[in-house]
Amino acid sequence: MQIFLQQFVNGLTIGAGYALVAVGFTLIFGVLRVVYLAHSAVLVVGAYLGLFALDWSGSIPLALALGTVGAALMGLVVERVALRPVAGQNHLISLVTTVSIATVIQETLRLSVQHGQPISYPTGAAAVLLRFHLGGIELHLTVGQLAVMVVTLVLVVALTLLVQRTWMGRSIRAVADNPTIAAMLGVRVKAVSAQTVAVASALAGAAGVLLGLTLPAIDPYVGEHLQFKALAVVLFGGLGSVPGAVLGGLLLGLVEALAAGYLETSYRDLFAFAAMVLILTFRPAGLLGRRPVERV
Amino acid sequence: MHDTTPLSRLAVLDVQGLTCGYGRTEIIHGVDLRVHQGEIVCLIGNNGAGKSTLIKAVIGAIPTLKGQVRLRGEDLARQDMAARIGRGIAVVPEGRGVLAQLSVADNLLMGGYVRRGAPWLDEEMARIYALFPILAERRHQAAGTLSGGEQQMLVIGRALMSRPDLLILDEPSFGLAPKIVESIFAVIEGLRDAGNTVLLVEQNARIALRVADRGYVLASGRTILDGPAERLSEDTTVRDIYLGSG
Ligand SMILES: Nc1ncnc2c1ncn2[C@@H]1O[C@H](COP(=O)(O)OP(=O)(O)OP(=O)(O)O)[C@@H](O)[C@H]1O
Ligand SMILES: [Mg+2]
């Protein structure tokens, strides 16, 4: 029971990161219908900006704010340079343009910040270990891990409100549903696409900072593994589904952590992906995916 | 009856010498068309005559190659589609085009997208629910799950949400049972009587000429006839070709 609860908490923290990245993917795919592989690079921009802010000020909220805003701006650049010029073309083209710009970003970071050596976030507040007692069981949690859970929760709620309740969110959903019709209602589809990438990138930037707070060190490629898993999560949660991406991310984190807790750590990915393959076998539209509604 | 053609009446939509098409293929060859304040004007013609293409150029979905499109006197040449919708044109496209995964309520709200922030949006939505009570019942349902007739009501309601100066309907009768068509057209007449200005595109010339004040007949991208709807219904060409009766 002790191991289970501890790994459960650890799994939630890992899963929160997957969820934040996966939600961005699902939004971008839903609205722009492109294969987008620059998310890991945008995340890393957020992680480095967070690092600088933390070095300079020691404030976690400031690090989060700078990482989020910086990543959103980076996302706008990526959209303008790598997506807009190839809009409507073959998926392979956006795959190549986004991988290319991701490489440019990552290599620039590698060449300009400490020769790409892994850097640790300043160990301060984030590493403080908290102990919780739950009916005789003692759980360990760092302030960093707690920040991950709280911030992820806040961001997911904020995103849900944005998507469901605001004009921006409604126009994003309209474009995701049918860009031609949305345009006939007066929506500027290109602007909505850019906004979507910015929102998704902001979440990735936050994920980057949170990752920095929990990992021993970051480097320009720290987002790659996460991007790969988040892509799988998106398929598994149902393409275009925000709740699916959140749930899928958390579930993947939990499966990984429990597998690592009870079995050998090296089995972690095997179990994670086996679980996803199983779910996709029985639910091809993903966990919360809907069958596409017939368009009349 | 409605006073029909005097030029002194304000033209809400004034299309002059419009030429447009797709890429190098010219489909519409110099069409003139006017819609005055408070009238229903129908545009009839066979499959492939170019009716929808003309509409696309009016709303700015395809470029105008020659000629002019004016809304209340203002030349729209420099306005893109979003700007034209913002200036008061609302369109119900061919094949309806509900936002299938969005709820009925969100579809209606999106109709008011260009008027977001207007204090009267809720009031307008209430009015549309009163006009189509079935939509109020289904407000939380995904629009794609509505029947064809309900979807047609939804897209008409959605187009009304922005309180447009000009309402363009492209084949509202398409694919609907005769009884449903009757009720949709009763609504369209009601809209005119409430002061709306409507450009009605129809293949179903019989019903279109019955509700319209004036009409244009389009064939191979040219208007071959126009005039008061009653006169068109009695025209021998129209009777032979479009009404299929003697
Ligand atoms: N997107 C397009 N690209 C190229 N040609 C097109 C396109 N859409 C329509 N056309 C052509 O333009 C011509 C006019 O089509 P349009 O859709 O305007 O006719 P319509 O009068 O609306 O017919 P219907 O009553 O069947 O809707 C047709 O020959 C059609 O093949
Ligand atoms: Mg047509």
XYZ file of C-alpha atoms and ligand atoms in Angstrom:
574
model
C 0.000 0.000 0.000
C 2.826 2.347 0.846
C 4.510 1.692 -2.505
C 1.240 1.945 -4.349
C 0.317 5.345 -2.955
C 3.803 6.737 -3.347
C 4.008 5.559 -6.941
C 0.504 6.836 -7.549
C 1.581 10.315 -6.512
C 4.763 10.071 -8.565
C 2.719 8.867 -11.519
C 0.386 11.829 -11.293
C 3.358 14.197 -11.451
C 4.829 12.476 -14.489
C 1.406 12.232 -16.079
C 0.694 15.908 -15.525
C 3.632 16.742 -17.797
C 2.382 14.345 -20.469
C -1.084 15.839 -20.163
C 0.085 19.425 -20.665
C 2.050 18.521 -23.769
C -0.627 16.218 -25.144
C -3.370 18.817 -24.730
C -1.375 21.193 -26.920
C -0.946 18.540 -29.580
C -4.603 17.725 -29.582
C -5.542 21.405 -29.975
C -3.079 21.939 -32.807
C -4.092 18.789 -34.584
C -7.781 19.559 -34.148
C -7.556 23.058 -35.571
C -4.701 22.957 -38.076
C -4.767 19.276 -39.058
C -1.014 19.101 -39.333
C 1.665 16.795 -38.058
C 3.404 19.116 -35.654
C 6.784 18.129 -34.243
C 8.106 21.442 -32.954
C 6.386 21.104 -29.607
C 9.436 19.615 -27.861
C 11.575 22.556 -28.975
C 9.003 25.102 -27.801
C 8.822 23.277 -24.468
C 12.586 23.513 -24.093
C 12.508 27.248 -24.794
C 10.073 27.501 -21.872
C 12.333 25.334 -19.712
C 15.405 27.493 -20.382
C 13.544 30.762 -19.882
C 12.250 29.374 -16.590
C 15.782 28.463 -15.637
C 17.048 31.973 -16.351
C 14.187 33.536 -14.426
C 14.780 31.256 -11.472
C 18.524 31.896 -11.495
C 17.901 35.587 -11.581
C 14.986 35.946 -9.194
C 14.541 32.689 -7.328
C 10.796 32.961 -7.865
C 8.952 29.904 -9.173
C 5.860 31.897 -10.241
C 8.057 34.274 -12.227
C 9.832 31.331 -13.854
C 6.453 29.875 -14.837
C 5.212 33.184 -16.186
C 8.312 33.810 -18.295
C 8.456 30.224 -19.560
C 4.778 30.292 -20.537
C 4.795 33.661 -22.259
C 8.130 33.047 -23.977
C 6.994 29.681 -25.298
C 3.731 31.208 -26.572
C 5.712 33.789 -28.544
C 8.025 31.070 -29.832
C 4.938 29.146 -30.931
C 3.717 32.174 -32.881
C 7.055 32.305 -34.686
C 6.908 28.596 -35.467
C 3.366 28.962 -36.818
C 4.367 31.856 -39.031
C 7.567 30.268 -40.333
C 6.854 26.557 -40.469
C 3.080 26.122 -40.706
C 1.388 29.033 -42.450
C 3.517 28.909 -45.605
C 2.683 25.234 -46.125
C -0.976 25.319 -45.018
C -3.147 22.941 -46.983
C -0.230 20.956 -48.348
C 0.661 17.334 -47.759
C 1.129 16.297 -44.105
C 4.686 15.221 -44.815
C 5.595 18.824 -45.576
C 4.517 20.161 -42.188
C 6.301 17.228 -40.600
C 9.540 18.292 -42.300
C 9.127 22.038 -41.674
C 8.300 21.596 -37.988
C 11.159 19.135 -37.408
C 13.459 21.587 -39.177
C 12.520 24.582 -37.077
C 12.676 22.427 -33.930
C 16.228 21.483 -34.853
C 17.152 25.125 -35.420
C 15.777 26.068 -32.000
C 17.433 23.171 -30.185
C 20.794 23.638 -31.889
C 20.735 27.356 -31.170
C 20.165 26.568 -27.490
C 22.895 23.928 -27.541
C 25.445 26.284 -29.077
C 24.566 29.295 -26.964
C 23.878 27.971 -23.456
C 26.757 26.142 -21.756
C 27.598 24.090 -24.861
C 24.437 22.090 -24.424
C 25.619 20.516 -21.174
C 22.754 19.426 -18.952
C 21.939 22.206 -16.497
C 20.110 21.856 -13.226
C 17.482 24.231 -12.005
C 18.804 25.986 -8.898
C 17.936 23.670 -6.043
C 16.005 25.792 -3.676
C 12.385 25.766 -2.777
C 11.531 23.159 -5.414
C 13.600 20.381 -3.851
C 12.193 20.720 -0.343
C 10.699 17.420 0.656
C 7.227 17.417 2.117
C 5.897 14.520 4.147
C 2.220 13.742 4.276
C 0.652 11.260 6.613
C -2.316 9.404 5.309
C -3.764 6.915 7.769
C -0.390 5.687 8.968
C 1.206 5.837 5.532
C 3.919 8.389 4.920
C 4.099 9.959 1.472
C 7.007 11.971 0.140
C 6.546 14.814 -2.244
C 8.882 17.606 -3.264
C 7.628 21.158 -3.543
C 8.443 20.839 -7.248
C 6.140 17.841 -7.599
C 3.401 19.627 -5.733
C 3.849 22.626 -8.038
C 3.487 20.327 -11.041
C 0.155 19.007 -9.830
C -1.269 22.329 -8.746
C -0.133 24.235 -11.818
C -1.331 21.517 -14.179
C -4.719 21.470 -12.514
C -5.005 25.248 -12.761
C -3.931 25.264 -16.409
C -6.270 22.471 -17.423
C -9.210 24.209 -15.749
C -8.246 27.528 -17.348
C -7.927 25.910 -20.755
C -11.276 24.185 -20.406
C -12.936 27.490 -19.526
C -11.168 29.202 -22.420
C -12.251 26.569 -24.920
C -15.807 26.176 -23.631
C -16.783 29.640 -22.495
C -14.984 32.320 -24.477
C -15.344 33.641 -28.023
C -11.780 32.649 -28.725
C -12.480 29.105 -27.577
C -15.714 28.930 -29.523
C -13.983 30.089 -32.686
C -11.224 27.514 -32.102
C -13.857 24.784 -31.828
C -15.659 26.079 -34.901
C -12.482 25.992 -36.993
C -11.651 22.520 -35.675
C -15.125 21.389 -36.702
C -15.224 22.908 -40.171
C -12.902 25.707 -41.292
C -14.924 26.509 -44.431
C -18.107 27.083 -42.480
C -16.281 28.950 -39.714
C -14.889 31.318 -42.345
C -18.396 31.944 -43.693
C -19.395 33.020 -40.184
C -16.715 35.694 -40.262
C -13.961 33.819 -38.428
C -10.428 34.582 -39.634
C -9.152 31.043 -39.783
C -5.465 31.978 -40.009
C -5.669 34.134 -36.901
C -7.457 31.373 -35.002
C -4.791 28.888 -36.091
C -2.056 31.167 -34.780
C -3.927 31.659 -31.488
C -4.287 27.912 -31.123
C -0.577 27.316 -31.590
C 0.160 30.098 -29.092
C -2.134 28.583 -26.456
C -0.727 25.089 -27.006
C 2.815 26.486 -26.828
C 2.080 28.332 -23.598
C 1.073 25.000 -22.042
C 4.235 23.368 -23.392
C 6.284 26.219 -21.928
C 4.681 25.684 -18.537
C 5.387 21.958 -18.875
C 9.023 22.803 -19.630
C 9.421 24.824 -16.442
C 7.659 22.140 -14.392
C 9.947 19.525 -15.893
C 12.928 21.630 -14.887
C 11.605 21.740 -11.342
C 11.350 17.956 -11.094
C 14.180 16.584 -13.262
C 17.798 16.496 -12.086
C 18.797 18.533 -15.151
C 17.549 19.798 -18.500
C 19.211 19.926 -21.901
C 17.967 21.118 -25.316
C 16.616 17.662 -26.121
C 14.808 16.995 -22.874
C 11.428 17.436 -24.583
C 11.888 14.809 -27.278
C 10.933 11.807 -25.199
C 7.964 13.691 -23.813
C 6.807 14.743 -27.260
C 6.915 11.161 -28.469
C 4.860 9.940 -25.546
C 2.442 12.850 -25.760
C 1.782 11.998 -29.405
C 0.900 8.479 -28.352
C -1.296 9.897 -25.588
C -3.160 12.032 -28.096
C -4.028 9.026 -30.222
C -4.969 7.094 -27.155
C -7.093 9.863 -25.641
C -8.906 10.488 -28.924
C -7.579 12.923 -31.530
C -8.807 16.421 -30.866
C -10.250 15.620 -27.435
C -8.978 17.859 -24.630
C -10.322 15.712 -21.743
C -8.996 12.643 -23.548
C -5.499 14.104 -23.688
C -5.570 15.035 -20.000
C -6.894 11.665 -18.911
C -4.575 9.823 -21.271
C -1.546 11.722 -20.002
C -2.365 11.039 -16.363
C -3.066 7.387 -17.078
C 0.217 6.942 -18.903
C 2.082 8.538 -16.009
C 0.341 6.237 -13.551
C 0.986 3.065 -15.554
C 4.641 4.010 -15.882
C 5.088 4.817 -12.220
C 3.312 1.693 -11.025
C 5.277 -0.485 -13.427
C 8.464 1.115 -12.179
C 7.414 0.676 -8.565
C 6.568 -2.993 -8.745
C 8.792 -4.151 -11.558
C 12.093 -3.088 -12.880
C 12.338 0.544 -13.991
C 13.465 -0.525 -17.437
C 10.060 -2.158 -18.062
C 8.351 1.191 -17.657
C 8.005 2.173 -21.311
C 7.141 -1.357 -22.327
C 4.152 -1.354 -19.994
C 3.108 2.146 -20.909
C 2.997 1.437 -24.611
C 1.506 -2.028 -24.206
C -1.382 -0.428 -22.296
C -1.927 2.064 -25.101
C -1.850 -0.582 -27.806
C -4.422 -2.563 -25.859
C -6.778 0.372 -25.476
C -6.447 1.336 -29.118
C -7.210 -2.243 -30.117
C -10.514 -2.166 -28.287
C -11.315 1.519 -28.756
C -9.862 2.612 -32.089
C -11.253 6.133 -31.681
C -9.291 6.432 -28.433
C -10.342 6.613 -24.840
C -12.773 9.519 -25.219
C -12.731 9.789 -28.988
C -15.991 10.230 -30.772
C -16.794 8.674 -34.031
C -16.760 11.564 -36.471
C -20.286 12.899 -36.794
C -21.595 12.674 -40.329
C -21.344 16.027 -42.052
C -24.470 16.710 -43.982
C -48.135 43.956 -52.890
C -44.543 44.913 -52.674
C -43.307 47.736 -54.756
C -40.581 46.115 -56.785
C -38.128 47.814 -59.078
C -37.823 51.554 -58.664
C -34.166 52.510 -58.743
C -34.694 55.157 -56.133
C -35.112 52.463 -53.508
C -31.976 51.698 -51.582
C -30.155 48.683 -52.955
C -28.828 46.618 -50.069
C -26.876 44.507 -52.517
C -25.835 45.857 -55.870
C -23.882 43.558 -58.171
C -22.684 45.034 -61.436
C -20.994 43.259 -64.312
C -19.719 40.536 -62.002
C -17.323 38.080 -63.586
C -15.796 35.299 -61.502
C -14.818 31.656 -61.548
C -12.275 29.141 -60.351
C -8.660 29.635 -61.378
C -8.738 30.291 -65.106
C -12.228 28.917 -65.604
C -14.702 31.756 -65.827
C -18.106 30.640 -64.600
C -20.059 33.901 -64.184
C -19.873 36.270 -67.139
C -20.908 39.788 -66.265
C -23.982 39.468 -64.049
C -26.037 42.428 -62.745
C -28.231 41.858 -59.730
C -29.847 44.037 -57.080
C -31.580 43.291 -53.849
C -33.539 46.143 -52.280
C -34.321 46.746 -48.663
C -37.044 44.437 -47.391
C -37.525 42.253 -50.436
C -36.957 38.605 -51.239
C -35.103 38.243 -54.503
C -34.708 34.762 -55.880
C -31.974 33.509 -58.131
C -33.100 30.449 -60.018
C -31.351 28.237 -62.534
C -30.463 24.644 -63.280
C -27.674 22.548 -61.831
C -24.325 24.071 -62.656
C -25.779 27.402 -63.838
C -23.376 29.162 -61.469
C -25.715 30.262 -58.669
C -23.476 29.167 -55.819
C -20.421 30.535 -57.596
C -22.068 33.956 -57.810
C -22.813 33.826 -54.080
C -19.225 32.866 -53.304
C -17.977 35.963 -55.113
C -20.499 38.149 -53.301
C -19.280 37.007 -49.887
C -15.639 37.061 -50.946
C -14.989 33.316 -50.815
C -13.645 33.545 -54.385
C -12.140 36.612 -56.056
C -14.080 38.951 -58.323
C -12.384 39.110 -61.716
C -14.427 41.983 -63.138
C -17.312 44.126 -61.983
C -18.416 45.339 -58.584
C -20.202 44.168 -55.494
C -21.679 46.894 -53.303
C -23.379 46.580 -49.948
C -25.507 49.616 -49.109
C -23.479 51.571 -51.641
C -20.072 50.566 -50.290
C -17.743 48.823 -52.733
C -16.621 45.528 -51.173
C -13.661 44.963 -53.506
C -11.123 45.457 -50.738
C -13.003 43.556 -48.066
C -12.159 39.929 -47.357
C -14.804 37.431 -46.374
C -14.611 38.110 -42.626
C -14.941 41.850 -43.268
C -17.943 41.364 -45.568
C -19.710 39.179 -43.005
C -18.844 41.814 -40.419
C -20.449 44.464 -42.589
C -23.780 42.715 -42.486
C -23.987 39.833 -44.939
C -24.998 36.472 -43.493
C -24.968 33.365 -45.614
C -26.477 29.931 -45.282
C -24.292 27.902 -47.588
C -25.344 25.139 -49.901
C -25.644 21.841 -48.016
C -26.445 23.800 -44.822
C -23.125 23.474 -43.034
C -23.892 23.091 -39.366
C -20.856 22.858 -37.113
C -21.605 19.215 -36.457
C -19.778 18.632 -33.183
C -20.768 21.941 -31.623
C -24.004 22.190 -29.700
C -27.073 23.858 -31.158
C -26.520 26.790 -28.783
C -22.874 27.177 -29.798
C -23.847 27.070 -33.474
C -26.262 29.921 -32.863
C -23.674 31.847 -30.883
C -21.168 31.434 -33.697
C -23.715 33.089 -35.964
C -23.220 36.143 -33.766
C -19.421 35.864 -33.874
C -19.039 39.065 -35.878
C -21.248 40.829 -33.296
C -19.563 39.293 -30.243
C -19.932 41.650 -27.361
C -23.154 43.176 -28.683
C -25.579 43.583 -25.783
C -28.483 42.180 -27.779
C -27.054 38.737 -28.625
C -28.968 36.945 -25.853
C -32.162 38.666 -26.892
C -31.612 37.619 -30.509
C -30.983 34.050 -29.416
C -34.229 34.041 -27.425
C -36.031 35.308 -30.504
C -34.608 32.497 -32.619
C -35.617 29.916 -30.037
C -39.108 31.377 -30.141
C -39.130 31.150 -33.946
C -37.865 27.546 -33.873
C -38.936 26.006 -30.532
C -37.416 22.657 -31.505
C -33.978 24.283 -31.399
C -34.586 25.403 -27.837
C -35.433 21.827 -26.911
C -32.245 20.576 -28.522
C -29.966 23.394 -27.448
C -27.381 21.159 -25.750
C -27.382 18.511 -28.452
C -24.576 18.258 -31.032
C -25.829 19.920 -34.200
C -24.765 16.972 -36.341
C -27.380 14.817 -34.638
C -30.323 16.997 -35.766
C -32.587 15.947 -38.624
C -32.168 17.640 -41.990
C -35.100 19.973 -41.413
C -33.887 20.890 -37.938
C -30.416 21.571 -39.316
C -31.926 23.902 -41.908
C -33.766 25.775 -39.151
C -30.536 25.933 -37.176
C -28.498 27.451 -39.996
C -31.194 29.995 -40.778
C -31.360 30.890 -37.093
C -27.585 31.059 -36.966
C -27.514 33.455 -39.913
C -30.064 35.698 -38.170
C -27.955 35.935 -35.020
C -25.826 38.765 -36.420
C -28.953 40.782 -37.387
C -27.655 40.953 -40.948
C -28.552 43.596 -43.516
C -28.650 40.877 -46.137
C -29.487 37.221 -45.649
C -28.327 34.876 -48.407
C -29.840 31.393 -48.501
C -28.356 28.865 -50.909
C -30.916 26.138 -51.670
C -32.744 25.911 -48.361
C -35.078 23.305 -49.869
C -32.297 20.905 -50.746
C -32.921 17.345 -49.620
C -35.984 18.139 -47.519
C -39.434 16.554 -47.606
C -42.113 18.775 -49.240
C -43.857 19.412 -45.933
C -40.634 20.605 -44.307
C -39.880 22.757 -47.362
C -43.266 24.423 -46.954
C -42.600 25.284 -43.335
C -39.096 26.586 -44.074
C -40.460 28.844 -46.805
C -43.202 30.088 -44.524
C -40.438 31.136 -42.163
C -38.566 32.885 -44.974
C -41.688 34.845 -45.924
C -42.117 35.736 -42.274
C -38.571 37.053 -42.169
C -39.281 39.335 -45.095
C -42.455 40.550 -43.473
C -40.410 41.356 -40.375
C -38.247 43.608 -42.520
C -35.360 41.353 -43.483
C -33.750 41.467 -46.911
C -33.238 38.071 -48.513
C -31.391 36.727 -51.535
C -32.776 33.274 -52.108
C -30.945 30.828 -54.370
C -33.099 27.942 -55.514
C -33.337 25.170 -58.042
C -36.911 24.726 -56.983
C -38.245 27.604 -59.088
C -41.866 26.965 -58.265
C -41.614 27.603 -54.560
C -38.961 30.295 -54.933
C -41.134 32.360 -57.288
C -44.093 31.918 -54.998
C -42.421 33.622 -52.026
C -40.109 36.051 -53.857
C -40.868 39.626 -54.860
C -38.492 39.611 -57.786
C -36.325 37.039 -59.475
C -33.380 36.480 -61.762
C -32.907 33.467 -63.997
C -29.320 32.361 -64.388
C -28.177 30.082 -67.228
C -24.551 29.267 -68.025
C -23.301 32.142 -65.934
C -25.543 34.840 -67.443
C -28.855 36.268 -66.303
C -31.256 35.503 -69.118
C -34.357 36.951 -67.467
C -35.321 39.063 -64.527
C -38.373 40.831 -63.193
C -41.207 40.616 -60.693
C -41.762 37.065 -59.518
C -45.349 36.957 -60.811
C -44.277 37.943 -64.271
C -41.490 35.351 -64.269
C -43.944 32.629 -63.239
C -46.000 33.417 -66.295
C -43.055 33.661 -68.670
C -43.180 30.850 -71.238
C -39.458 30.060 -71.034
C -39.600 29.835 -67.274
C -42.724 27.696 -67.451
C -41.216 25.328 -69.994
C -37.767 24.962 -68.545
C -37.922 25.733 -64.844
C -41.463 25.013 -63.831
C -41.765 21.998 -66.115
C -45.427 22.605 -66.888
C -47.635 24.127 -69.538
N -14.665 24.606 -56.424
C -14.843 24.530 -57.761
N -13.787 24.440 -58.607
C -13.979 24.385 -59.930
N -15.165 24.413 -60.528
C -16.254 24.508 -59.766
C -16.153 24.570 -58.325
N -17.402 24.657 -57.832
C -18.233 24.662 -58.859
N -17.556 24.573 -60.045
C -18.143 24.576 -61.379
O -18.796 25.804 -61.584
C -20.004 25.602 -62.294
C -21.132 26.264 -61.559
O -21.313 25.590 -60.305
P -22.246 26.140 -59.176
O -21.994 25.315 -57.984
O -22.076 27.601 -59.060
O -23.665 25.825 -59.781
P -25.105 26.000 -59.119
O -25.898 26.856 -60.037
O -24.986 26.424 -57.722
O -25.655 24.512 -59.212
P -26.524 23.675 -58.150
O -27.944 24.070 -58.358
O -26.286 22.252 -58.546
O -26.033 23.989 -56.802
C -20.153 24.110 -62.494
O -19.765 23.794 -63.784
C -19.207 23.512 -61.492
O -18.662 22.317 -61.987
Mg -25.403 25.601 -55.931
